[in-house]
């Protein structure tokens, strides 16, 4: 593939210029005519007055497919008699001319050629990434795997030799005992065979007698009349019935246990393998901005309420607003006694746990009654989430090296533990906790201005995401975080004005919802509606919320 994303034309047996009919230097194509042109005719074609509006481009496979004799022509599903000519960016569907008039007026429309070229360009980028980053990483992993396999094979070979040496000594005595059992069983079988040997003799006599009768029938009537066969009773063997012999073998479990102890134990150590650079992971992400609306307050936090609705909060406002996806206020709640709201989480029973700027955590009942649950002073309380066990997790800050994530009982009366994120050297990595979510059994904490730290139930750090995989101009400035139904995380970046879509192991999947796509000045609050698959992103400066799809 060429650098500009178009495939060059390979040598052909015969290609002629559409004007001079020559076959030298056929490098150009007129979209309007449409025809191939040599260098000389392309220059003349551009200069002639009647052809000035024509578009002459480099002759490539892409151009020929779109404008040449074998150009793409697909029929419209709604109007099969018409070809697709355009693409509606708002509805994300191809259209014919009738579709445009009937259903897509005032929508953002692209030509099918432009959409095709854009898609081809994206696929070329994907192809390059696949051919470089992914392949190189896989090759590196293959080399490491080969070394590991070679080392493991040597170890396995040694262990097998040790086992075989032991078996030679151990199995001799064991086989001798087993052979004695087998000899005894064979003797029983031999006696049984001898006792019933007469049956085979009788069967042979019966077959012989049948043959003799058949021969006499063939000879004639006189032989049959004179023939006196033996009595049938004499053909049945007289065998004395023996009692059924119970033959079974039940190895002693005690012996087996002794054997297991004697054989020994295979011990294996866990071998650390180099993980694939997750920046090369590919997933079908397709961002499509649906619409946006203005909110009454700047958006510093968003919490999904399901049913195409989400709560909007701001740390400078004591009132939070519930919006539907059309931008209409459905409900509002004012938390008296607080100047602003930092974050909010919803319990299984529908109650809201709200962290306020006055260092208190309040509960808002289903009927709207507000009560104080936790007084976190002297710590300020910021992000909050409710775990599957209905424990309340709060980010507490403003006290320097004492900052931590506090886990409380469901009623808020007891602090169960503190989360600081211990690494392998015992260092605490959670220093500026600002937002927190639960993902499976792990807690993922936004260290404001720094990174995202994931800790397990024992406060051990599982991974740290610092945004370097995204290779953006600015450093990661995480402000908001949420988890989708695939256990992937979406993190807003206040410096690079985008969202980092990362997996449950802390690897970057893709950078999405950039400023070009959303038009926001500061990506801050974020939440995902798992039912619709829509992501809501808020801007605190423009008082605006953007709703978009982000998965194809």
Short mmCIF file of C-alpha atoms in Angstrom, two decimals:
data_model
loop_
_atom_site.label_atom_id
_atom_site.label_comp_id
_atom_site.label_asym_id
_atom_site.label_seq_id
_atom_site.Cartn_x
_atom_site.Cartn_y
_atom_site.Cartn_z
CA UNK A 1 0.00 0.00 0.00
CA UNK A 2 1.16 3.52 -0.73
CA UNK A 3 1.62 6.20 1.93
CA UNK A 4 -1.51 8.10 0.89
CA UNK A 5 -3.66 5.04 1.50
CA UNK A 6 -4.38 4.24 -2.17
CA UNK A 7 -3.14 1.12 -3.90
CA UNK A 8 -0.96 1.79 -6.91
CA UNK A 9 -1.78 0.25 -10.28
CA UNK A 10 0.46 -2.72 -11.18
CA UNK A 11 1.81 -3.14 -14.73
CA UNK A 12 -0.91 -4.23 -17.15
CA UNK A 13 -0.68 -5.87 -20.55
CA UNK A 14 -2.45 -2.99 -22.32
CA UNK A 15 -3.89 0.28 -21.04
CA UNK A 16 -4.52 3.10 -23.49
CA UNK A 17 -5.14 6.83 -23.08
CA UNK A 18 -8.79 7.73 -23.56
CA UNK A 19 -7.86 10.67 -25.85
CA UNK A 20 -4.75 9.84 -27.90
CA UNK A 21 -5.15 6.05 -27.59
CA UNK A 22 -1.47 5.73 -26.72
CA UNK A 23 -0.24 3.42 -23.99
CA UNK A 24 2.74 5.35 -22.58
CA UNK A 25 2.72 7.06 -19.15
CA UNK A 26 -0.96 6.37 -18.37
CA UNK A 27 -0.82 7.95 -14.88
CA UNK A 28 -4.00 10.06 -14.65
CA UNK A 29 -7.77 9.62 -14.52
CA UNK A 30 -10.60 12.10 -15.18
CA UNK A 31 -13.50 11.47 -12.78
CA UNK A 32 -15.99 13.35 -14.96
CA UNK A 33 -15.33 11.72 -18.33
CA UNK A 34 -14.46 9.09 -16.91
CA UNK A 35 -11.30 7.88 -18.66
CA UNK A 36 -7.59 7.18 -18.23
CA UNK A 37 -5.13 9.82 -19.47
CA UNK A 38 -1.45 9.96 -20.33
CA UNK A 39 0.73 12.79 -19.01
CA UNK A 40 0.43 14.90 -22.17
CA UNK A 41 -3.34 14.52 -22.58
CA UNK A 42 -3.90 15.20 -18.86
CA UNK A 43 -2.09 18.54 -19.23
CA UNK A 44 -4.15 19.43 -22.32
CA UNK A 45 -7.36 18.31 -20.63
CA UNK A 46 -6.77 20.68 -17.73
CA UNK A 47 -6.13 23.67 -20.00
CA UNK A 48 -9.20 23.36 -22.23
CA UNK A 49 -11.98 25.71 -21.20
CA UNK A 50 -14.82 23.19 -21.50
CA UNK A 51 -12.97 20.74 -19.18
CA UNK A 52 -11.86 23.19 -16.47
CA UNK A 53 -14.51 21.89 -14.04
CA UNK A 54 -13.31 18.31 -14.48
CA UNK A 55 -11.37 16.63 -11.67
CA UNK A 56 -8.17 14.87 -12.75
CA UNK A 57 -6.50 12.66 -10.15
CA UNK A 58 -3.77 10.06 -9.97
CA UNK A 59 -4.87 6.76 -11.48
CA UNK A 60 -5.16 4.24 -8.60
CA UNK A 61 -7.19 1.17 -7.78
CA UNK A 62 -9.36 3.25 -5.48
CA UNK A 63 -10.16 5.77 -8.20
CA UNK A 64 -10.95 3.05 -10.72
CA UNK A 65 -13.25 1.27 -8.26
CA UNK A 66 -15.13 4.47 -7.49
CA UNK A 67 -15.28 6.16 -10.89
CA UNK A 68 -14.11 3.71 -13.53
CA UNK A 69 -16.02 1.08 -15.52
CA UNK A 70 -15.95 -1.28 -12.51
CA UNK A 71 -17.01 1.39 -10.04
CA UNK A 72 -18.87 0.47 -6.88
CA UNK A 73 -22.64 0.44 -7.39
CA UNK A 74 -24.74 -1.03 -4.62
CA UNK A 75 -28.52 -0.93 -4.56
CA UNK A 76 -30.45 0.82 -1.82
CA UNK A 77 -32.24 -1.54 0.58
CA UNK A 78 -35.25 0.81 0.78
CA UNK A 79 -35.34 1.61 -2.96
CA UNK A 80 -33.77 -1.42 -4.73
CA UNK A 81 -34.19 0.20 -8.13
CA UNK A 82 -31.72 2.97 -7.21
CA UNK A 83 -27.99 2.98 -6.46
CA UNK A 84 -26.51 4.23 -3.21
CA UNK A 85 -24.99 7.64 -3.78
CA UNK A 86 -24.63 9.26 -0.34
CA UNK A 87 -24.09 8.53 3.34
CA UNK A 88 -25.99 10.08 6.27
CA UNK A 89 -23.49 10.73 9.06
CA UNK A 90 -26.19 11.43 11.64
CA UNK A 91 -28.11 8.19 11.07
CA UNK A 92 -24.98 6.22 10.11
CA UNK A 93 -26.64 4.66 7.04
CA UNK A 94 -26.03 4.67 3.26
CA UNK A 95 -28.70 6.42 1.16
CA UNK A 96 -29.96 6.80 -2.36
CA UNK A 97 -31.34 10.10 -3.70
CA UNK A 98 -34.88 9.16 -2.67
CA UNK A 99 -33.78 8.38 0.89
CA UNK A 100 -32.14 11.80 1.15
CA UNK A 101 -35.33 13.57 0.15
CA UNK A 102 -37.66 11.48 2.28
CA UNK A 103 -35.79 10.82 5.53
CA UNK A 104 -32.52 12.73 5.79
CA UNK A 105 -33.22 16.38 5.04
CA UNK A 106 -31.01 18.77 7.03
CA UNK A 107 -28.80 15.87 8.12
CA UNK A 108 -25.03 15.93 7.67
CA UNK A 109 -24.46 14.10 4.38
CA UNK A 110 -21.28 12.81 2.73
CA UNK A 111 -20.82 11.34 -0.72
CA UNK A 112 -20.40 7.61 -0.80
CA UNK A 113 -17.00 8.16 -2.47
CA UNK A 114 -15.76 10.38 0.37
CA UNK A 115 -17.05 7.91 2.95
CA UNK A 116 -15.32 5.09 1.11
CA UNK A 117 -12.03 6.99 0.94
CA UNK A 118 -12.28 7.86 4.64
CA UNK A 119 -12.95 4.23 5.53
CA UNK A 120 -10.06 3.09 3.36
CA UNK A 121 -7.77 5.59 5.07
CA UNK A 122 -8.79 4.29 8.52
CA UNK A 123 -8.25 0.71 7.37
CA UNK A 124 -4.78 1.61 6.12
CA UNK A 125 -3.93 3.01 9.55
CA UNK A 126 -5.34 -0.16 11.10
CA UNK A 127 -3.34 -2.25 8.62
CA UNK A 128 -0.10 -0.44 9.48
CA UNK A 129 -0.72 -0.92 13.19
CA UNK A 130 -1.50 -4.58 12.60
CA UNK A 131 1.60 -5.06 10.45
CA UNK A 132 3.97 -3.24 12.80
CA UNK A 133 2.97 -2.92 16.44
CA UNK A 134 0.91 -6.10 16.78
CA UNK A 135 3.14 -8.27 14.62
CA UNK A 136 6.32 -7.06 16.31
CA UNK A 137 4.82 -7.67 19.73
CA UNK A 138 3.64 -11.15 18.74
CA UNK A 139 7.07 -11.94 17.24
CA UNK A 140 8.72 -10.82 20.46
CA UNK A 141 6.34 -12.96 22.49
CA UNK A 142 7.04 -15.90 20.17
CA UNK A 143 10.79 -15.60 20.72
CA UNK A 144 10.30 -15.42 24.48
CA UNK A 145 7.89 -18.36 24.36
CA UNK A 146 10.42 -20.45 22.43
CA UNK A 147 13.08 -19.73 25.05
CA UNK A 148 10.63 -20.59 27.83
CA UNK A 149 9.60 -23.81 26.09
CA UNK A 150 13.24 -24.79 25.61
CA UNK A 151 14.00 -24.17 29.28
CA UNK A 152 10.84 -25.98 30.39
CA UNK A 153 11.62 -28.97 28.14
CA UNK A 154 15.06 -29.38 29.73
CA UNK A 155 13.51 -29.25 33.19
CA UNK A 156 10.77 -31.68 32.19
CA UNK A 157 13.30 -34.08 30.68
CA UNK A 158 15.29 -34.12 33.91
CA UNK A 159 12.16 -34.70 36.01
CA UNK A 160 11.03 -37.54 33.73
CA UNK A 161 14.46 -39.19 33.99
CA UNK A 162 14.29 -38.96 37.79
CA UNK A 163 10.80 -40.47 37.79
CA UNK A 164 11.84 -43.32 35.47
CA UNK A 165 14.86 -44.13 37.62
CA UNK A 166 12.65 -44.30 40.68
CA UNK A 167 10.04 -46.35 38.82
CA UNK A 168 12.55 -49.02 37.87
CA UNK A 169 13.16 -49.79 41.53
CA UNK A 170 9.67 -49.22 42.82
CA UNK A 171 7.71 -50.95 40.09
CA UNK A 172 9.53 -54.30 40.35
CA UNK A 173 8.03 -55.11 43.74
CA UNK A 174 4.67 -53.67 42.75
CA UNK A 175 4.57 -55.69 39.51
CA UNK A 176 5.44 -58.86 41.39
CA UNK A 177 2.42 -58.37 43.64
CA UNK A 178 0.17 -57.58 40.69
CA UNK A 179 1.43 -60.67 38.80
CA UNK A 180 0.46 -62.86 41.77
CA UNK A 181 -3.07 -61.42 41.63
CA UNK A 182 -3.29 -62.02 37.89
CA UNK A 183 -2.07 -65.63 38.23
CA UNK A 184 -4.75 -66.33 40.84
CA UNK A 185 -7.50 -64.84 38.65
CA UNK A 186 -6.33 -66.86 35.62
CA UNK A 187 -6.51 -70.07 37.63
CA UNK A 188 -10.13 -69.33 38.52
CA UNK A 189 -10.87 -68.66 34.85
CA UNK A 190 -9.21 -71.93 33.81
CA UNK A 191 -11.33 -73.98 36.19
CA UNK A 192 -14.49 -72.33 34.90
CA UNK A 193 -13.52 -73.03 31.29
CA UNK A 194 -12.88 -76.72 32.04
CA UNK A 195 -16.20 -77.07 33.86
CA UNK A 196 -18.15 -75.83 30.84
CA UNK A 197 -16.02 -77.44 28.13
CA UNK A 198 -18.74 -79.99 27.33
CA UNK A 199 -20.91 -77.32 25.78
CA UNK A 200 -18.54 -76.88 22.83
CA UNK A 201 -18.49 -80.67 22.29
CA UNK A 202 -22.30 -80.81 22.17
CA UNK A 203 -22.46 -77.92 19.73
CA UNK A 204 -20.10 -79.77 17.36
CA UNK A 205 -22.17 -82.95 17.60
CA UNK A 206 -25.34 -81.01 16.75
CA UNK A 207 -23.75 -79.46 13.67
CA UNK A 208 -22.44 -82.85 12.53
CA UNK A 209 -25.87 -84.46 12.99
CA UNK A 210 -27.57 -81.67 11.01
CA UNK A 211 -25.17 -82.23 8.14
CA UNK A 212 -25.80 -85.99 8.23
CA UNK A 213 -29.60 -85.48 8.04
CA UNK A 214 -29.24 -83.07 5.10
CA UNK A 215 -27.20 -85.69 3.18
CA UNK A 216 -29.78 -88.43 3.77
CA UNK A 217 -32.61 -86.16 2.57
CA UNK A 218 -30.70 -85.65 -0.68
CA UNK A 219 -30.11 -89.42 -1.27
CA UNK A 220 -33.75 -90.52 -1.34
CA UNK A 221 -36.81 -91.69 0.47
CA UNK A 222 -35.52 -95.13 1.47
CA UNK A 223 -32.59 -93.69 3.44
CA UNK A 224 -34.88 -91.37 5.27
CA UNK A 225 -37.33 -94.11 6.19
CA UNK A 226 -34.63 -96.42 7.59
CA UNK A 227 -32.69 -93.63 9.40
CA UNK A 228 -33.01 -93.57 13.22
CA UNK A 229 -31.38 -90.43 14.68
CA UNK A 230 -30.19 -90.40 18.32
CA UNK A 231 -32.46 -89.11 21.03
CA UNK A 232 -32.31 -85.37 21.52
CA UNK A 233 -31.81 -85.72 25.26
CA UNK A 234 -28.51 -87.46 24.62
CA UNK A 235 -27.17 -84.40 22.82
CA UNK A 236 -27.57 -82.09 25.84
CA UNK A 237 -24.40 -82.18 28.01
CA UNK A 238 -24.80 -83.09 31.64
CA UNK A 239 -22.97 -80.34 33.50
CA UNK A 240 -23.29 -79.79 37.19
CA UNK A 241 -24.11 -76.14 37.83
CA UNK A 242 -21.52 -74.38 39.94
CA UNK A 243 -22.11 -71.53 42.28
CA UNK A 244 -21.27 -68.14 40.83
CA UNK A 245 -17.73 -67.17 41.61
CA UNK A 246 -17.36 -63.60 42.86
CA UNK A 247 -14.24 -62.24 41.20
CA UNK A 248 -13.32 -58.69 42.14
CA UNK A 249 -10.30 -56.61 42.92
CA UNK A 250 -10.32 -53.79 45.44
CA UNK A 251 -6.93 -52.16 46.01
CA UNK A 252 -6.24 -51.06 49.54
CA UNK A 253 -6.54 -47.28 49.86
CA UNK A 254 -3.99 -47.43 52.59
CA UNK A 255 -1.53 -48.99 50.18
CA UNK A 256 -2.32 -46.32 47.59
CA UNK A 257 -1.68 -43.58 50.11
CA UNK A 258 1.63 -45.13 51.02
CA UNK A 259 2.49 -45.37 47.34
CA UNK A 260 1.67 -41.70 46.78
CA UNK A 261 3.88 -40.71 49.70
CA UNK A 262 6.61 -42.97 48.40
CA UNK A 263 6.49 -41.64 44.85
CA UNK A 264 6.95 -38.02 45.93
CA UNK A 265 5.53 -34.69 44.86
CA UNK A 266 5.94 -32.57 41.74
CA UNK A 267 6.45 -28.92 42.63
CA UNK A 268 6.05 -26.21 40.02
CA UNK A 269 6.80 -22.53 40.25
CA UNK A 270 4.73 -19.92 38.52
CA UNK A 271 6.68 -18.53 35.59
CA UNK A 272 6.17 -14.86 34.84
CA UNK A 273 5.46 -14.27 31.18
CA UNK A 274 5.81 -10.95 29.44
CA UNK A 275 2.36 -9.62 28.63
CA UNK A 276 1.51 -8.21 25.26
CA UNK A 277 1.71 -4.43 25.06
CA UNK A 278 -1.97 -3.67 25.42
CA UNK A 279 -1.69 -0.51 23.38
CA UNK A 280 -1.80 -2.84 20.39
CA UNK A 281 -5.09 -4.46 21.40
CA UNK A 282 -7.72 -3.94 18.75
CA UNK A 283 -11.44 -3.66 19.47
CA UNK A 284 -14.36 -2.52 17.34
CA UNK A 285 -14.75 1.01 18.68
CA UNK A 286 -16.90 3.34 16.62
CA UNK A 287 -17.55 6.74 18.19
CA UNK A 288 -20.67 8.55 17.02
CA UNK A 289 -21.84 11.73 18.68
CA UNK A 290 -25.61 11.58 18.97
CA UNK A 291 -26.41 15.03 20.36
CA UNK A 292 -25.63 17.46 23.20
CA UNK A 293 -27.57 19.75 25.52
CA UNK A 294 -26.92 22.66 27.85
CA UNK A 295 -27.14 21.98 31.60
CA UNK A 296 -28.09 24.37 34.37
CA UNK A 297 -24.70 23.91 36.04
CA UNK A 298 -21.16 23.10 35.00
CA UNK A 299 -20.63 19.33 34.93
CA UNK A 300 -17.97 18.00 37.31
CA UNK A 301 -19.67 14.65 37.95
CA UNK A 302 -22.21 12.41 36.19
CA UNK A 303 -24.02 9.36 37.57
CA UNK A 304 -26.24 7.18 35.41
CA UNK A 305 -29.77 6.57 36.66
CA UNK A 306 -30.78 4.14 33.90
CA UNK A 307 -33.75 4.58 31.57
CA UNK A 308 -31.78 7.07 29.43
CA UNK A 309 -31.26 9.41 32.39
CA UNK A 310 -28.29 10.71 34.39
CA UNK A 311 -27.63 12.99 37.37
CA UNK A 312 -25.53 16.13 36.81
CA UNK A 313 -23.51 17.62 39.70
CA UNK A 314 -21.10 20.50 40.30
CA UNK A 315 -18.85 21.12 43.30
CA UNK A 316 -20.05 24.76 43.38
CA UNK A 317 -23.78 23.93 43.48
CA UNK A 318 -25.79 22.27 46.29
CA UNK A 319 -28.43 21.21 43.74
CA UNK A 320 -28.09 18.21 41.44
CA UNK A 321 -30.29 17.70 38.39
CA UNK A 322 -31.65 14.54 36.78
CA UNK A 323 -31.69 14.90 32.97
CA UNK A 324 -33.15 12.58 30.33
CA UNK A 325 -31.31 12.00 27.06
CA UNK A 326 -33.33 14.79 25.41
CA UNK A 327 -31.82 17.38 27.77
CA UNK A 328 -34.96 17.86 29.88
CA UNK A 329 -34.79 18.16 33.68
CA UNK A 330 -36.78 15.30 35.21
CA UNK A 331 -36.01 16.00 38.87
CA UNK A 332 -33.76 18.09 41.10
CA UNK A 333 -32.51 17.60 44.66
CA UNK A 334 -30.96 20.32 46.83
CA UNK A 335 -28.62 19.19 49.62
CA UNK A 336 -29.12 21.73 52.39
CA UNK A 337 -26.05 22.72 54.40
CA UNK A 338 -23.59 22.14 51.58
CA UNK A 339 -22.16 24.61 49.09
CA UNK A 340 -21.55 21.98 46.45
CA UNK A 341 -21.66 18.28 45.53
CA UNK A 342 -18.54 16.38 44.54
CA UNK A 343 -19.98 13.01 43.56
CA UNK A 344 -22.91 10.64 44.03
CA UNK A 345 -23.61 6.89 43.91
CA UNK A 346 -26.91 4.99 43.94
CA UNK A 347 -27.57 1.94 46.17
CA UNK A 348 -29.54 -1.16 45.23
CA UNK A 349 -32.57 0.23 47.08
CA UNK A 350 -32.45 3.46 45.04
CA UNK A 351 -31.04 5.73 47.77
CA UNK A 352 -28.34 8.22 46.81
CA UNK A 353 -25.02 8.53 48.67
CA UNK A 354 -23.72 12.08 48.14
CA UNK A 355 -20.26 13.50 48.94
CA UNK A 356 -20.39 17.22 49.71
CA UNK A 357 -17.84 20.03 49.83
CA UNK A 358 -18.44 20.54 53.58
CA UNK A 359 -16.60 17.23 54.25
CA UNK A 360 -19.78 15.27 54.89
CA UNK A 361 -21.34 12.25 53.21
CA UNK A 362 -25.13 12.46 53.05
CA UNK A 363 -27.88 10.00 52.24
CA UNK A 364 -30.85 11.04 50.07
CA UNK A 365 -33.77 8.65 50.52
CA UNK A 366 -36.09 7.63 47.72
CA UNK A 367 -38.64 10.23 48.86
CA UNK A 368 -35.97 12.98 48.89
CA UNK A 369 -35.19 13.16 52.61
CA UNK A 370 -31.57 14.23 53.27
CA UNK A 371 -29.57 13.02 56.29
CA UNK A 372 -25.88 13.06 57.24
CA UNK A 373 -24.19 9.63 57.26
CA UNK A 374 -20.47 10.33 57.65
CA UNK A 375 -18.49 13.31 58.89
CA UNK A 376 -15.10 12.84 57.20
CA UNK A 377 -13.47 15.97 58.72
CA UNK A 378 -10.64 16.91 58.66
CA UNK A 379 -10.58 15.08 55.31
CA UNK A 380 -12.49 16.37 52.31
CA UNK A 381 -14.70 13.74 50.66
CA UNK A 382 -14.70 13.50 46.85
CA UNK A 383 -15.47 10.43 44.75
CA UNK A 384 -17.87 7.77 46.03
CA UNK A 385 -19.12 4.37 44.94
CA UNK A 386 -21.23 1.58 46.43
CA UNK A 387 -19.78 -1.95 46.12
CA UNK A 388 -21.63 -5.17 45.41
CA UNK A 389 -21.56 -5.83 49.18
CA UNK A 390 -23.26 -2.42 49.63
CA UNK A 391 -20.15 -1.00 51.32
CA UNK A 392 -19.61 2.74 50.86
CA UNK A 393 -16.24 3.71 49.37
CA UNK A 394 -15.18 7.38 49.68
CA UNK A 395 -12.10 9.22 48.38
CA UNK A 396 -10.76 11.33 51.28
CA UNK A 397 -8.13 14.03 50.62
CA UNK A 398 -6.58 17.35 51.70
CA UNK A 399 -4.42 15.85 54.48
CA UNK A 400 -1.15 15.25 52.63
CA UNK A 401 0.41 11.84 53.19
CA UNK A 402 -2.67 10.74 55.17
CA UNK A 403 -4.91 10.78 52.10
CA UNK A 404 -6.67 7.47 51.46
CA UNK A 405 -9.80 5.76 50.20
CA UNK A 406 -12.09 4.91 53.12
CA UNK A 407 -14.43 1.90 53.10
CA UNK A 408 -17.48 2.18 55.38
CA UNK A 409 -20.30 -0.15 56.36
CA UNK A 410 -23.59 0.24 54.48
CA UNK A 411 -25.01 2.52 57.20
CA UNK A 412 -21.81 4.60 57.38
CA UNK A 413 -21.35 4.04 61.12
CA UNK A 414 -18.13 2.01 60.92
CA UNK A 415 -14.96 2.53 58.92
CA UNK A 416 -14.02 -0.96 57.80
CA UNK A 417 -10.60 -0.29 56.24
CA UNK A 418 -8.39 2.23 54.48
CA UNK A 419 -7.15 1.79 50.90
CA UNK A 420 -3.78 3.32 49.96
CA UNK A 421 -2.54 1.00 47.22
CA UNK A 422 0.57 -0.87 48.36
CA UNK A 423 3.02 -1.79 45.60
CA UNK A 424 5.56 -4.62 45.72
CA UNK A 425 7.92 -2.52 47.88
CA UNK A 426 5.18 -1.47 50.33
CA UNK A 427 4.95 2.06 48.93
CA UNK A 428 1.54 3.75 48.90
CA UNK A 429 0.57 4.78 45.35
CA UNK A 430 -2.85 6.33 46.10
CA UNK A 431 -1.87 9.84 47.13
CA UNK A 432 -4.56 12.13 45.59
CA UNK A 433 -7.78 10.04 45.43
CA UNK A 434 -10.44 11.89 43.47
CA UNK A 435 -12.82 9.34 41.91
CA UNK A 436 -13.39 5.63 42.55
CA UNK A 437 -15.33 2.79 40.90
CA UNK A 438 -15.61 -0.92 41.55
CA UNK A 439 -14.72 -3.28 38.70
CA UNK A 440 -15.34 -6.89 39.66
CA UNK A 441 -13.65 -7.32 43.03
CA UNK A 442 -11.14 -4.53 42.36
CA UNK A 443 -11.32 -0.82 43.10
CA UNK A 444 -10.07 1.59 40.44
CA UNK A 445 -9.04 4.97 41.88
CA UNK A 446 -8.35 8.20 39.98
CA UNK A 447 -5.25 9.89 41.39
CA UNK A 448 -6.07 13.45 40.34
CA UNK A 449 -3.51 14.99 37.98
CA UNK A 450 -1.55 11.72 37.91
CA UNK A 451 -2.88 8.26 37.05
CA UNK A 452 -5.43 5.51 37.67
CA UNK A 453 -4.53 2.88 40.30
CA UNK A 454 -6.26 -0.51 40.52
CA UNK A 455 -6.11 -2.37 43.85
CA UNK A 456 -7.43 -5.76 44.91
CA UNK A 457 -9.39 -6.63 48.07
CA UNK A 458 -6.17 -6.74 50.12
CA UNK A 459 -5.07 -3.24 49.01
CA UNK A 460 -2.36 -4.64 46.73
CA UNK A 461 -1.79 -2.71 43.49
CA UNK A 462 -2.76 -4.76 40.43
CA UNK A 463 -1.87 -2.15 37.81
CA UNK A 464 -1.32 1.57 37.23
CA UNK A 465 -2.42 3.43 34.08
CA UNK A 466 -0.51 6.67 33.41
CA UNK A 467 -1.67 7.39 29.85
CA UNK A 468 1.75 6.93 28.23
CA UNK A 469 0.40 4.17 26.00
CA UNK A 470 -1.83 6.75 24.29
CA UNK A 471 1.25 8.72 23.13
CA UNK A 472 -0.56 12.08 23.41
CA UNK A 473 1.12 15.47 23.58
CA UNK A 474 0.11 16.25 27.16
CA UNK A 475 0.38 14.14 30.32
CA UNK A 476 -2.69 12.31 31.57
CA UNK A 477 -4.94 14.50 33.75
CA UNK A 478 -7.68 12.10 34.93
CA UNK A 479 -10.88 13.70 36.21
CA UNK A 480 -13.71 11.18 35.77
CA UNK A 481 -14.06 7.41 35.54
CA UNK A 482 -16.79 4.83 34.93
CA UNK A 483 -17.11 1.12 34.12
CA UNK A 484 -19.12 -0.34 31.23
CA UNK A 485 -20.83 -3.74 30.99
CA UNK A 486 -17.69 -5.28 29.43
CA UNK A 487 -15.67 -4.40 32.57
CA UNK A 488 -13.71 -1.84 30.57
CA UNK A 489 -13.00 1.61 31.99
CA UNK A 490 -13.59 5.06 30.51
CA UNK A 491 -11.37 7.82 31.95
CA UNK A 492 -11.74 11.51 31.08
CA UNK A 493 -8.55 13.48 30.40
CA UNK A 494 -8.73 17.19 31.25
CA UNK A 495 -5.50 18.12 29.44
CA UNK A 496 -5.76 16.17 26.19
CA UNK A 497 -9.57 16.66 26.06
CA UNK A 498 -10.42 13.05 25.31
CA UNK A 499 -11.48 9.78 26.93
CA UNK A 500 -9.08 6.87 27.50
CA UNK A 501 -10.88 3.56 26.92
CA UNK A 502 -8.90 0.92 28.85
CA UNK A 503 -9.48 -2.73 29.70
CA UNK A 504 -9.80 -4.37 33.12
CA UNK A 505 -6.05 -5.07 33.17
CA UNK A 506 -5.07 -1.42 32.68
CA UNK A 507 -4.20 -1.66 28.99
CA UNK A 508 -5.24 1.05 26.53
CA UNK A 509 -7.81 -0.06 23.99
CA UNK A 510 -8.27 3.24 22.20
CA UNK A 511 -8.45 7.00 22.70
CA UNK A 512 -12.04 8.11 21.97
CA UNK A 513 -14.34 11.13 22.25
CA UNK A 514 -11.68 13.68 21.36
CA UNK A 515 -12.33 17.42 21.36
CA UNK A 516 -12.89 17.26 17.60
CA UNK A 517 -15.68 14.76 18.18
CA UNK A 518 -17.35 16.34 21.22
CA UNK A 519 -16.54 20.05 20.99
CA UNK A 520 -16.00 20.19 24.78
CA UNK A 521 -13.44 22.48 26.43
CA UNK A 522 -12.86 20.26 29.44
CA UNK A 523 -13.83 16.60 29.62
CA UNK A 524 -14.76 16.08 33.27
CA UNK A 525 -17.73 14.00 34.45
CA UNK A 526 -18.54 10.72 32.66
CA UNK A 527 -21.00 7.83 32.98
CA UNK A 528 -22.28 4.97 30.82
CA UNK A 529 -25.85 3.75 30.36
CA UNK A 530 -25.35 -0.02 29.96
CA UNK A 531 -28.87 -0.53 28.57
CA UNK A 532 -28.49 1.85 25.62
CA UNK A 533 -24.69 1.70 25.37
CA UNK A 534 -24.57 5.50 25.40
CA UNK A 535 -21.77 7.38 27.14
CA UNK A 536 -22.45 10.80 28.73
CA UNK A 537 -19.54 13.28 29.00
CA UNK A 538 -19.81 16.65 30.78
CA UNK A 539 -18.01 20.00 30.51
CA UNK A 540 -17.73 22.21 33.59
CA UNK A 541 -16.80 25.36 31.62
CA UNK A 542 -19.44 25.23 28.88
CA UNK A 543 -22.25 23.77 31.05
CA UNK A 544 -22.75 21.14 28.36
CA UNK A 545 -23.37 17.38 28.20
CA UNK A 546 -22.54 15.26 25.12
CA UNK A 547 -24.18 11.87 24.54
CA UNK A 548 -22.50 9.44 22.14
CA UNK A 549 -22.20 5.82 21.07
CA UNK A 550 -18.71 4.43 21.44
CA UNK A 551 -18.97 0.75 20.46
CA UNK A 552 -19.81 -0.60 17.02
#
